[in-house]
């Protein structure tokens, strides 16, 4: 039994890392880190509302997450309020709403701390299945749309001129981020989801010369962070979610310093 | 009213045709009853001052923005190769020249080598794009547009960042590509000093179409003179193409060839 919960934790963590790494690359390339934060905070509101209404946390999270993504895409069409300000407003509004909604639920057993920071050691096999199901959908969507996503990341007007459906592809990316948040929330929690998306990707950047290498590198860095973080969590009795994120940060710092003095972009 | 593409092709085998097309955005008229077409294998140059509606016209022509009134037609199955005007590649995205020029293309190794040699980028194939100079990056974006094997090349300000001889060289490469592949070319420019010599037709836009025609005719047109002044007319499209030298890839000067460009006369 004791071995099983560790096995489930490792499997769930690696499942999250495999999908979040490559997806996180797009968040880094397209400067969407705030976007991920906003969607994860919206996820907290969704969980709270889902539990309050009685439809369940998963459905609540999915509906509110997608709604927040759609609102953001629509609001970004106006120019008077800058995009990062909008994201900041929506992000904190969602967090505040989520916390308020949760305060109404004293009769329901709500582990607020668990939602905020995750509890990877408590995942059951159903959670593991959810991680791999969602992760497989994200990876499949990334592979299938890879050329479109890279082209519009390099130049949106160029992609549009050459017939790539830019608006649809961007919406798909939003859906994928919302799904990744939903998948990773139980593992690392609302406040640390974005970390699993961006830190492995950022760690892979200094040692990558192509988008594909960076995507694989981010997945690998994420897996290493999960393994290292869980190990540290077991040895020193650390909270597991924060330990995984801390391990990812260590990898990032290592990657950054390993390449100091050598500029990967040096000619020849 | 045609906000969707008309299915009936216009006469003359045009790839793209606009008839009396108008676009209004936010209460402001951006394009006013513009007639515009690009024929098969034709090189069209679109010139006009800043804010003349050039970008909007290109977007409409590519089917990215609807027209509010008038007709828009676009040949089915068009493959567009687009060289953007502005490109700030984010250093967060690792990209080699090879990966950039093959982006959204299915080019063979031989074609890649040939195209990069044509644009004198062959030594940079495996380089990081973030180390390229402005001119090199621009040529790389042009290489990518070529490698799309397009029916229509759309080049937005291809002579920016280039000196006059550099611009002339790029225009010669474009003209050569048209000759060998038969693709149509749309060049957007506000640089009146160097309009491509091989241009078949110049459209001079300032919200409405001031004039259009062969380069020499446009440069003498009264509307053109009013818009750009007589000084500009003196240089338009009749830029001499006599170089007494060329620059080798390392920057050294080598003796060049003299050549004449006979201008095409239409109508």
XYZ file of C-alpha atoms in Angstrom:
535
model
C 0.000 0.000 0.000
C 2.672 2.464 0.959
C 4.506 1.653 -2.255
C 1.349 2.114 -4.267
C 0.741 5.712 -3.241
C 4.291 6.568 -4.185
C 3.891 4.783 -7.514
C 0.666 6.684 -8.197
C 2.305 9.973 -7.268
C 5.262 9.339 -9.579
C 3.013 8.258 -12.450
C 0.672 11.231 -12.032
C 3.556 13.687 -11.756
C 5.275 12.335 -14.851
C 1.993 12.410 -16.761
C 1.593 16.085 -15.921
C 5.218 16.837 -16.802
C 5.018 15.126 -20.206
C 2.085 17.289 -21.319
C 2.928 20.490 -19.446
C 6.514 20.704 -20.730
C 5.819 21.013 -24.473
C 2.669 23.086 -23.893
C 4.607 25.326 -21.519
C 7.056 26.100 -24.333
C 4.277 27.937 -26.149
C 3.462 29.831 -22.962
C 7.106 30.920 -22.789
C 7.413 31.709 -26.520
C 4.142 33.587 -26.701
C 4.607 35.369 -23.362
C 1.501 33.875 -21.846
C 2.760 33.161 -18.316
C 0.155 35.486 -16.818
C -2.435 33.813 -18.977
C -1.710 30.461 -17.338
C -1.978 32.047 -13.891
C -5.340 33.562 -14.750
C -6.713 30.279 -16.023
C -5.535 28.424 -12.924
C -7.112 30.991 -10.603
C -10.298 30.703 -12.625
C -9.988 26.976 -12.022
C -10.194 27.585 -8.266
C -13.392 29.587 -8.749
C -14.688 26.773 -10.905
C -13.978 24.146 -8.262
C -15.715 26.215 -5.590
C -18.752 26.967 -7.748
C -18.940 23.384 -8.939
C -19.002 22.119 -5.367
C -21.503 24.812 -4.292
C -23.931 24.108 -7.129
C -23.385 20.394 -6.824
C -22.137 19.586 -10.345
C -18.736 18.588 -9.008
C -15.341 20.215 -9.019
C -14.175 18.879 -12.395
C -17.103 20.195 -14.424
C -17.087 23.504 -12.540
C -13.381 23.897 -13.211
C -13.739 23.070 -16.894
C -16.660 25.454 -17.462
C -15.195 28.423 -15.588
C -11.711 27.818 -17.035
C -12.994 27.802 -20.619
C -15.221 30.798 -19.905
C -12.265 32.766 -18.551
C -10.208 31.831 -21.607
C -12.956 32.992 -23.969
C -13.400 36.272 -22.058
C -9.664 36.921 -22.257
C -9.517 36.303 -25.996
C -12.448 38.646 -26.518
C -11.109 41.382 -24.229
C -7.732 41.310 -25.941
C -9.354 42.661 -29.091
C -9.724 46.059 -27.458
C -6.591 48.104 -26.927
C -7.375 50.662 -24.231
C -6.549 48.355 -21.329
C -3.224 46.553 -21.894
C -3.344 42.775 -22.040
C -1.216 42.209 -18.932
C -3.393 44.579 -16.877
C -6.482 42.712 -18.019
C -4.886 39.429 -17.079
C -3.911 40.773 -13.683
C -7.465 41.952 -13.046
C -9.092 38.753 -14.188
C -6.530 36.597 -12.427
C -7.015 38.199 -9.035
C -10.749 38.545 -9.522
C -10.910 34.803 -10.113
C -8.745 34.063 -7.081
C -10.841 36.350 -4.871
C -14.119 34.885 -6.137
C -12.816 31.374 -5.610
C -11.751 32.076 -2.026
C -15.056 33.813 -1.248
C -17.056 30.946 -2.740
C -15.036 28.468 -0.712
C -15.783 30.368 2.505
C -19.489 29.565 2.017
C -18.795 25.882 2.144
C -18.055 25.310 5.819
C -20.400 22.348 5.922
C -18.659 20.650 3.034
C -15.204 19.360 3.756
C -13.046 21.506 1.534
C -9.351 21.208 1.777
C -8.418 24.710 0.638
C -4.738 24.070 1.195
C -4.963 20.986 -0.988
C -6.497 22.961 -3.848
C -4.004 25.778 -3.549
C -0.879 23.628 -3.340
C -2.015 20.206 -4.478
C -1.581 16.857 -2.818
C 0.174 14.500 -5.157
C 0.589 11.834 -2.479
C -3.201 11.558 -2.167
C -4.005 10.862 -5.839
C -6.026 7.723 -6.535
C -5.982 5.632 -9.702
C -8.890 7.634 -11.100
C -6.812 10.797 -10.780
C -3.932 9.079 -12.562
C -6.278 8.053 -15.381
C -7.553 11.661 -15.601
C -3.976 12.941 -15.849
C -3.071 10.540 -18.655
C -6.361 11.034 -20.505
C -6.046 14.822 -20.425
C -2.331 14.675 -21.101
C -2.854 12.447 -24.149
C -5.416 14.889 -25.555
C -2.996 17.810 -25.070
C -0.056 15.999 -26.662
C -2.189 14.808 -29.580
C -3.492 18.356 -30.160
C 0.068 19.721 -30.007
C 1.444 17.147 -32.456
C -1.440 17.567 -34.869
C -1.229 21.383 -34.845
C 2.536 21.698 -34.405
C 3.343 23.342 -37.751
C 0.467 25.821 -37.379
C 1.376 26.666 -33.800
C 5.067 27.229 -34.581
C 4.307 29.301 -37.685
C 1.926 31.623 -35.887
C 4.354 31.874 -32.976
C 7.045 33.086 -35.381
C 4.760 35.567 -37.127
C 1.001 35.840 -36.819
C 0.394 37.965 -39.913
C 2.576 35.658 -41.982
C 0.695 32.616 -40.725
C -2.623 34.276 -41.532
C -1.469 35.360 -44.999
C -0.419 31.813 -45.777
C -3.794 30.390 -44.856
C -3.312 29.215 -41.267
C -6.505 29.711 -39.224
C -4.896 31.965 -36.625
C -7.906 32.732 -34.409
C -8.960 29.094 -34.259
C -5.433 27.897 -33.490
C -5.029 30.476 -30.718
C -8.331 29.420 -29.194
C -7.178 25.810 -29.333
C -4.036 26.797 -27.444
C -6.219 28.423 -24.778
C -8.275 25.244 -24.517
C -5.116 23.201 -24.110
C -3.845 25.478 -21.327
C -7.220 25.301 -19.553
C -7.130 21.511 -19.824
C -3.561 21.336 -18.547
C -4.550 23.438 -15.552
C -7.451 21.110 -14.825
C -5.162 18.091 -15.147
C -2.326 19.473 -13.022
C -4.403 21.163 -10.339
C -4.772 18.126 -8.101
C -1.066 17.420 -8.398
C 0.586 20.757 -7.737
C -2.373 22.980 -6.864
C -3.814 26.187 -8.270
C -0.945 28.426 -7.225
C 1.798 26.226 -8.656
C 0.231 25.024 -11.917
C 1.849 27.739 -14.013
C 5.202 26.745 -12.525
C 4.884 23.257 -14.052
C 4.142 24.873 -17.400
C 6.848 27.509 -17.584
C 9.785 26.431 -15.414
C 10.664 23.182 -17.266
C 10.302 25.034 -20.591
C 12.513 27.869 -19.384
C 15.047 25.327 -18.115
C 15.160 23.716 -21.562
C 15.670 26.982 -23.459
C 19.408 27.577 -22.819
C 20.313 24.100 -24.077
C 17.981 24.022 -27.107
C 18.587 25.005 -30.698
C 15.189 24.154 -32.129
C 11.585 24.345 -30.924
C 11.287 20.553 -31.009
C 14.393 20.006 -28.877
C 13.075 22.546 -26.387
C 9.697 20.778 -26.216
C 11.323 17.404 -25.506
C 13.768 19.037 -23.116
C 10.907 20.658 -21.215
C 9.120 17.310 -20.868
C 12.351 15.704 -19.634
C 13.075 18.548 -17.208
C 9.537 18.260 -15.851
C 9.948 14.506 -15.264
C 13.269 15.080 -13.501
C 11.669 17.750 -11.318
C 8.839 15.381 -10.367
C 11.274 12.591 -9.502
C 13.612 14.890 -7.590
C 10.826 16.759 -5.819
C 9.048 13.594 -4.686
C 12.325 12.106 -3.498
C 13.072 15.225 -1.466
C 9.507 15.265 -0.195
C 9.831 11.678 1.065
C 13.280 12.104 2.577
C 12.770 15.419 4.323
C 8.988 15.296 4.709
C 8.482 18.385 2.534
C 5.112 19.361 1.026
C 5.240 17.505 -2.303
C 3.884 20.141 -4.737
C 6.237 22.903 -3.603
C 9.116 20.392 -3.510
C 8.520 19.524 -7.194
C 8.424 23.192 -8.158
C 11.586 23.860 -6.151
C 13.303 20.970 -7.947
C 12.263 22.475 -11.293
C 13.754 25.808 -10.247
C 17.020 24.053 -9.350
C 17.083 22.537 -12.852
C 16.411 25.936 -14.379
C 19.297 27.527 -12.487
C 21.579 24.635 -13.456
C 20.648 24.968 -17.134
C 21.202 28.696 -17.040
C 24.605 28.457 -15.373
C 25.713 25.402 -17.386
C 25.492 27.498 -20.535
C 27.100 30.628 -19.189
C 30.081 31.677 -21.205
C 28.880 29.560 -24.076
C 26.310 31.360 -26.127
C 24.191 28.676 -27.794
C 23.526 31.047 -30.641
C 27.190 31.481 -31.508
C 27.805 31.027 -35.183
C 29.519 27.746 -36.058
C -22.174 43.575 -51.395
C -19.634 40.826 -51.316
C -18.144 40.011 -47.969
C -17.489 36.491 -49.135
C -15.541 35.592 -52.225
C -17.516 35.733 -55.418
C -17.355 32.342 -57.098
C -17.314 33.632 -60.655
C -13.782 34.224 -61.900
C -13.176 37.573 -63.545
C -12.033 37.632 -67.126
C -8.328 37.600 -67.853
C -7.280 34.784 -65.507
C -6.487 36.992 -62.522
C -5.371 35.376 -59.268
C -6.967 38.118 -57.210
C -9.437 40.773 -58.251
C -11.160 43.608 -56.424
C -13.860 45.717 -58.040
C -15.020 48.959 -56.452
C -13.946 47.562 -53.088
C -14.491 49.767 -50.031
C -13.479 49.168 -46.444
C -14.622 51.280 -43.477
C -13.248 50.673 -39.993
C -14.377 52.625 -36.946
C -16.226 55.131 -39.110
C -13.120 55.861 -41.145
C -12.955 55.062 -44.825
C -9.747 53.098 -45.357
C -10.266 51.903 -48.905
C -12.539 53.781 -51.268
C -13.904 52.027 -54.374
C -10.610 50.408 -55.285
C -10.141 48.381 -58.459
C -7.212 46.048 -58.127
C -6.078 42.800 -59.676
C -3.062 40.556 -59.903
C -2.749 38.484 -63.055
C -1.038 35.143 -63.421
C 2.737 35.648 -63.570
C 2.363 39.392 -63.121
C 4.536 41.560 -60.900
C 2.443 44.243 -59.236
C 3.859 47.001 -57.069
C 1.599 48.758 -54.601
C 2.895 52.137 -53.506
C 1.424 54.851 -51.369
C 2.273 57.056 -48.403
C 1.971 55.814 -44.812
C -1.655 55.375 -43.843
C -2.754 55.062 -47.458
C -4.419 51.720 -46.766
C -1.741 49.491 -48.321
C -1.795 46.954 -45.498
C -5.580 46.836 -45.528
C -5.596 46.308 -49.274
C -3.150 43.400 -48.891
C -5.277 41.873 -46.124
C -8.393 42.200 -48.244
C -6.583 40.740 -51.245
C -5.483 37.761 -49.168
C -9.021 37.230 -47.905
C -8.125 38.092 -44.304
C -10.459 41.070 -44.071
C -13.881 41.416 -45.634
C -14.820 44.285 -47.917
C -17.814 46.370 -46.884
C -18.907 46.898 -50.441
C -17.673 45.937 -53.849
C -16.481 42.623 -55.179
C -13.632 40.413 -54.090
C -12.458 37.373 -55.981
C -9.579 35.055 -55.250
C -8.470 32.081 -57.314
C -9.055 28.794 -55.519
C -6.049 26.767 -54.375
C -3.751 29.762 -54.126
C -0.461 29.141 -52.322
C 0.838 32.359 -50.809
C 4.444 32.970 -49.807
C 4.499 35.980 -47.495
C 7.454 38.102 -46.445
C 6.302 40.291 -43.566
C 7.302 43.892 -43.136
C 8.141 43.648 -39.458
C 9.598 40.596 -37.836
C 10.876 40.654 -34.313
C 11.745 37.047 -33.625
C 11.456 36.408 -29.915
C 14.773 35.121 -28.501
C 12.730 32.782 -26.287
C 12.087 30.684 -29.394
C 15.180 28.717 -30.444
C 15.364 28.699 -34.217
C 18.055 27.948 -36.747
C 18.023 29.461 -40.218
C 17.239 26.007 -41.597
C 14.185 25.704 -39.344
C 13.034 29.233 -40.178
C 13.290 28.907 -43.950
C 11.493 25.547 -43.964
C 8.709 26.798 -41.723
C 5.319 26.038 -43.255
C 7.058 24.601 -46.330
C 7.806 21.107 -47.584
C 11.063 21.895 -49.357
C 13.646 19.286 -50.361
C 17.287 19.536 -49.291
C 18.262 20.430 -52.857
C 15.735 23.255 -53.034
C 16.838 24.590 -49.658
C 20.486 24.601 -50.722
C 19.652 26.215 -54.063
C 17.456 28.928 -52.558
C 19.874 29.796 -49.789
C 22.719 30.005 -52.280
C 20.611 32.341 -54.417
C 20.182 34.650 -51.434
C 23.785 34.170 -50.263
C 22.723 32.577 -46.996
C 24.228 29.128 -47.525
C 26.936 29.610 -44.903
C 24.299 30.526 -42.335
C 22.070 27.466 -42.775
C 22.746 26.043 -39.312
C 23.148 29.411 -37.560
C 20.844 30.674 -34.861
C 18.459 33.230 -36.381
C 18.960 35.513 -33.396
C 22.524 36.167 -34.547
C 21.533 37.357 -38.030
C 21.790 40.960 -39.117
C 18.664 42.798 -40.246
C 19.515 42.272 -43.899
C 20.309 38.577 -43.442
C 17.077 37.977 -41.582
C 15.186 39.737 -44.313
C 16.780 37.544 -46.977
C 15.995 34.477 -44.839
C 12.331 35.476 -44.722
C 12.408 35.902 -48.495
C 14.021 32.458 -48.865
C 11.208 31.007 -46.775
C 8.603 32.664 -48.975
C 10.325 31.201 -52.085
C 10.461 27.730 -50.525
C 6.691 27.770 -50.118
C 6.651 27.273 -53.923
C 3.920 29.901 -54.079
C 1.633 30.947 -56.919
C 1.643 34.344 -55.276
C 4.559 35.984 -53.512
C 3.519 38.829 -51.240
C 6.479 40.975 -50.212
C 5.838 43.735 -47.721
C 8.562 46.384 -48.008
C 11.271 44.004 -49.301
C 13.760 46.833 -49.761
C 13.672 48.137 -46.194
C 17.021 47.952 -44.350
C 18.761 47.719 -47.705
C 20.818 50.279 -49.556
C 19.952 51.020 -53.145
C 22.257 48.404 -54.668
C 21.062 45.826 -52.147
C 17.456 46.602 -53.018
C 18.166 46.320 -56.727
C 19.842 42.965 -56.176
C 16.856 41.650 -54.210
C 14.499 42.871 -56.908
C 16.559 41.114 -59.561
C 16.336 37.864 -57.593
C 12.574 38.289 -57.292
C 12.219 39.002 -61.006
C 14.307 35.920 -61.763
C 12.112 33.796 -59.485
C 9.035 34.992 -61.320
C 10.658 34.061 -64.631
C 11.580 30.533 -63.540
C 8.482 29.654 -61.504
C 5.824 31.761 -63.207
C 4.490 32.955 -59.850
C 2.758 36.288 -59.441
C 4.364 38.858 -57.172
C 2.794 41.604 -55.097
C 5.342 44.093 -53.769
C 4.202 46.625 -51.183
C 6.411 49.667 -50.864
C 6.508 53.218 -49.677
C 10.042 53.560 -50.949
C 9.667 55.468 -54.179
C 13.349 55.559 -54.934
C 13.518 51.961 -55.980
C 10.471 50.429 -57.526
C 11.279 47.127 -59.039
C 12.299 47.553 -62.655
C 10.516 44.366 -63.710
C 7.191 45.608 -62.350
C 4.401 45.118 -64.849
C 1.963 47.346 -63.103
C 2.131 49.958 -60.362
C -0.876 50.788 -58.215
C -0.608 54.102 -56.492
C -2.906 54.115 -53.477
C -4.048 56.854 -51.163
C -7.298 55.468 -49.739
C -8.587 55.591 -53.289
C -6.603 54.472 -56.290
C -4.762 57.545 -57.590
C -3.508 55.873 -60.696
C -2.245 52.594 -62.012
C -0.346 51.389 -65.001
C 3.158 50.672 -66.231
C 5.835 52.274 -64.024
C 6.786 54.952 -66.570
C 3.193 55.907 -67.149
C 2.448 56.152 -63.444
C 5.506 58.296 -62.820
C 4.194 60.819 -65.329
C 0.623 60.692 -64.090
C -0.733 63.929 -62.660
C -2.222 62.227 -59.585
C 1.102 60.627 -58.833
C 2.911 63.955 -59.102
C 0.402 65.546 -56.770
C 0.784 62.756 -54.228
C 4.511 62.323 -54.216
C 5.925 65.372 -55.954
C 7.946 65.690 -59.085
C 11.194 64.717 -57.399
C 9.832 61.282 -56.632
C 8.612 60.852 -60.177
C 12.104 61.343 -61.479
C 13.352 58.301 -59.632
C 10.402 55.961 -59.852
C 11.137 52.704 -61.604
C 13.691 54.219 -63.853
C 16.464 53.650 -61.439
C 19.552 52.796 -63.464
C 20.723 49.247 -63.075
C 24.323 49.691 -64.080
C 26.471 48.414 -61.323
C 30.172 48.579 -61.832
C 30.724 46.098 -59.057
C 29.010 43.548 -56.869
C 29.662 42.531 -53.315
C 30.918 39.061 -52.598
C 29.408 37.287 -49.549
C 32.372 38.362 -47.411
C 31.822 41.982 -48.331
C 34.700 42.315 -50.731
C 34.097 44.005 -54.043
C 34.201 41.995 -57.225
C 33.753 43.260 -60.772
C 30.168 43.154 -61.872
C 28.346 42.755 -65.102
C 26.671 45.551 -66.956
C 23.152 45.035 -67.981
C 20.238 46.927 -69.334
C 16.707 46.407 -68.285
C 14.304 46.943 -71.062
C 11.088 48.124 -69.514
C 7.888 46.413 -70.356
C 5.214 48.565 -71.815
C 1.635 47.636 -71.312
C -1.413 49.033 -73.016
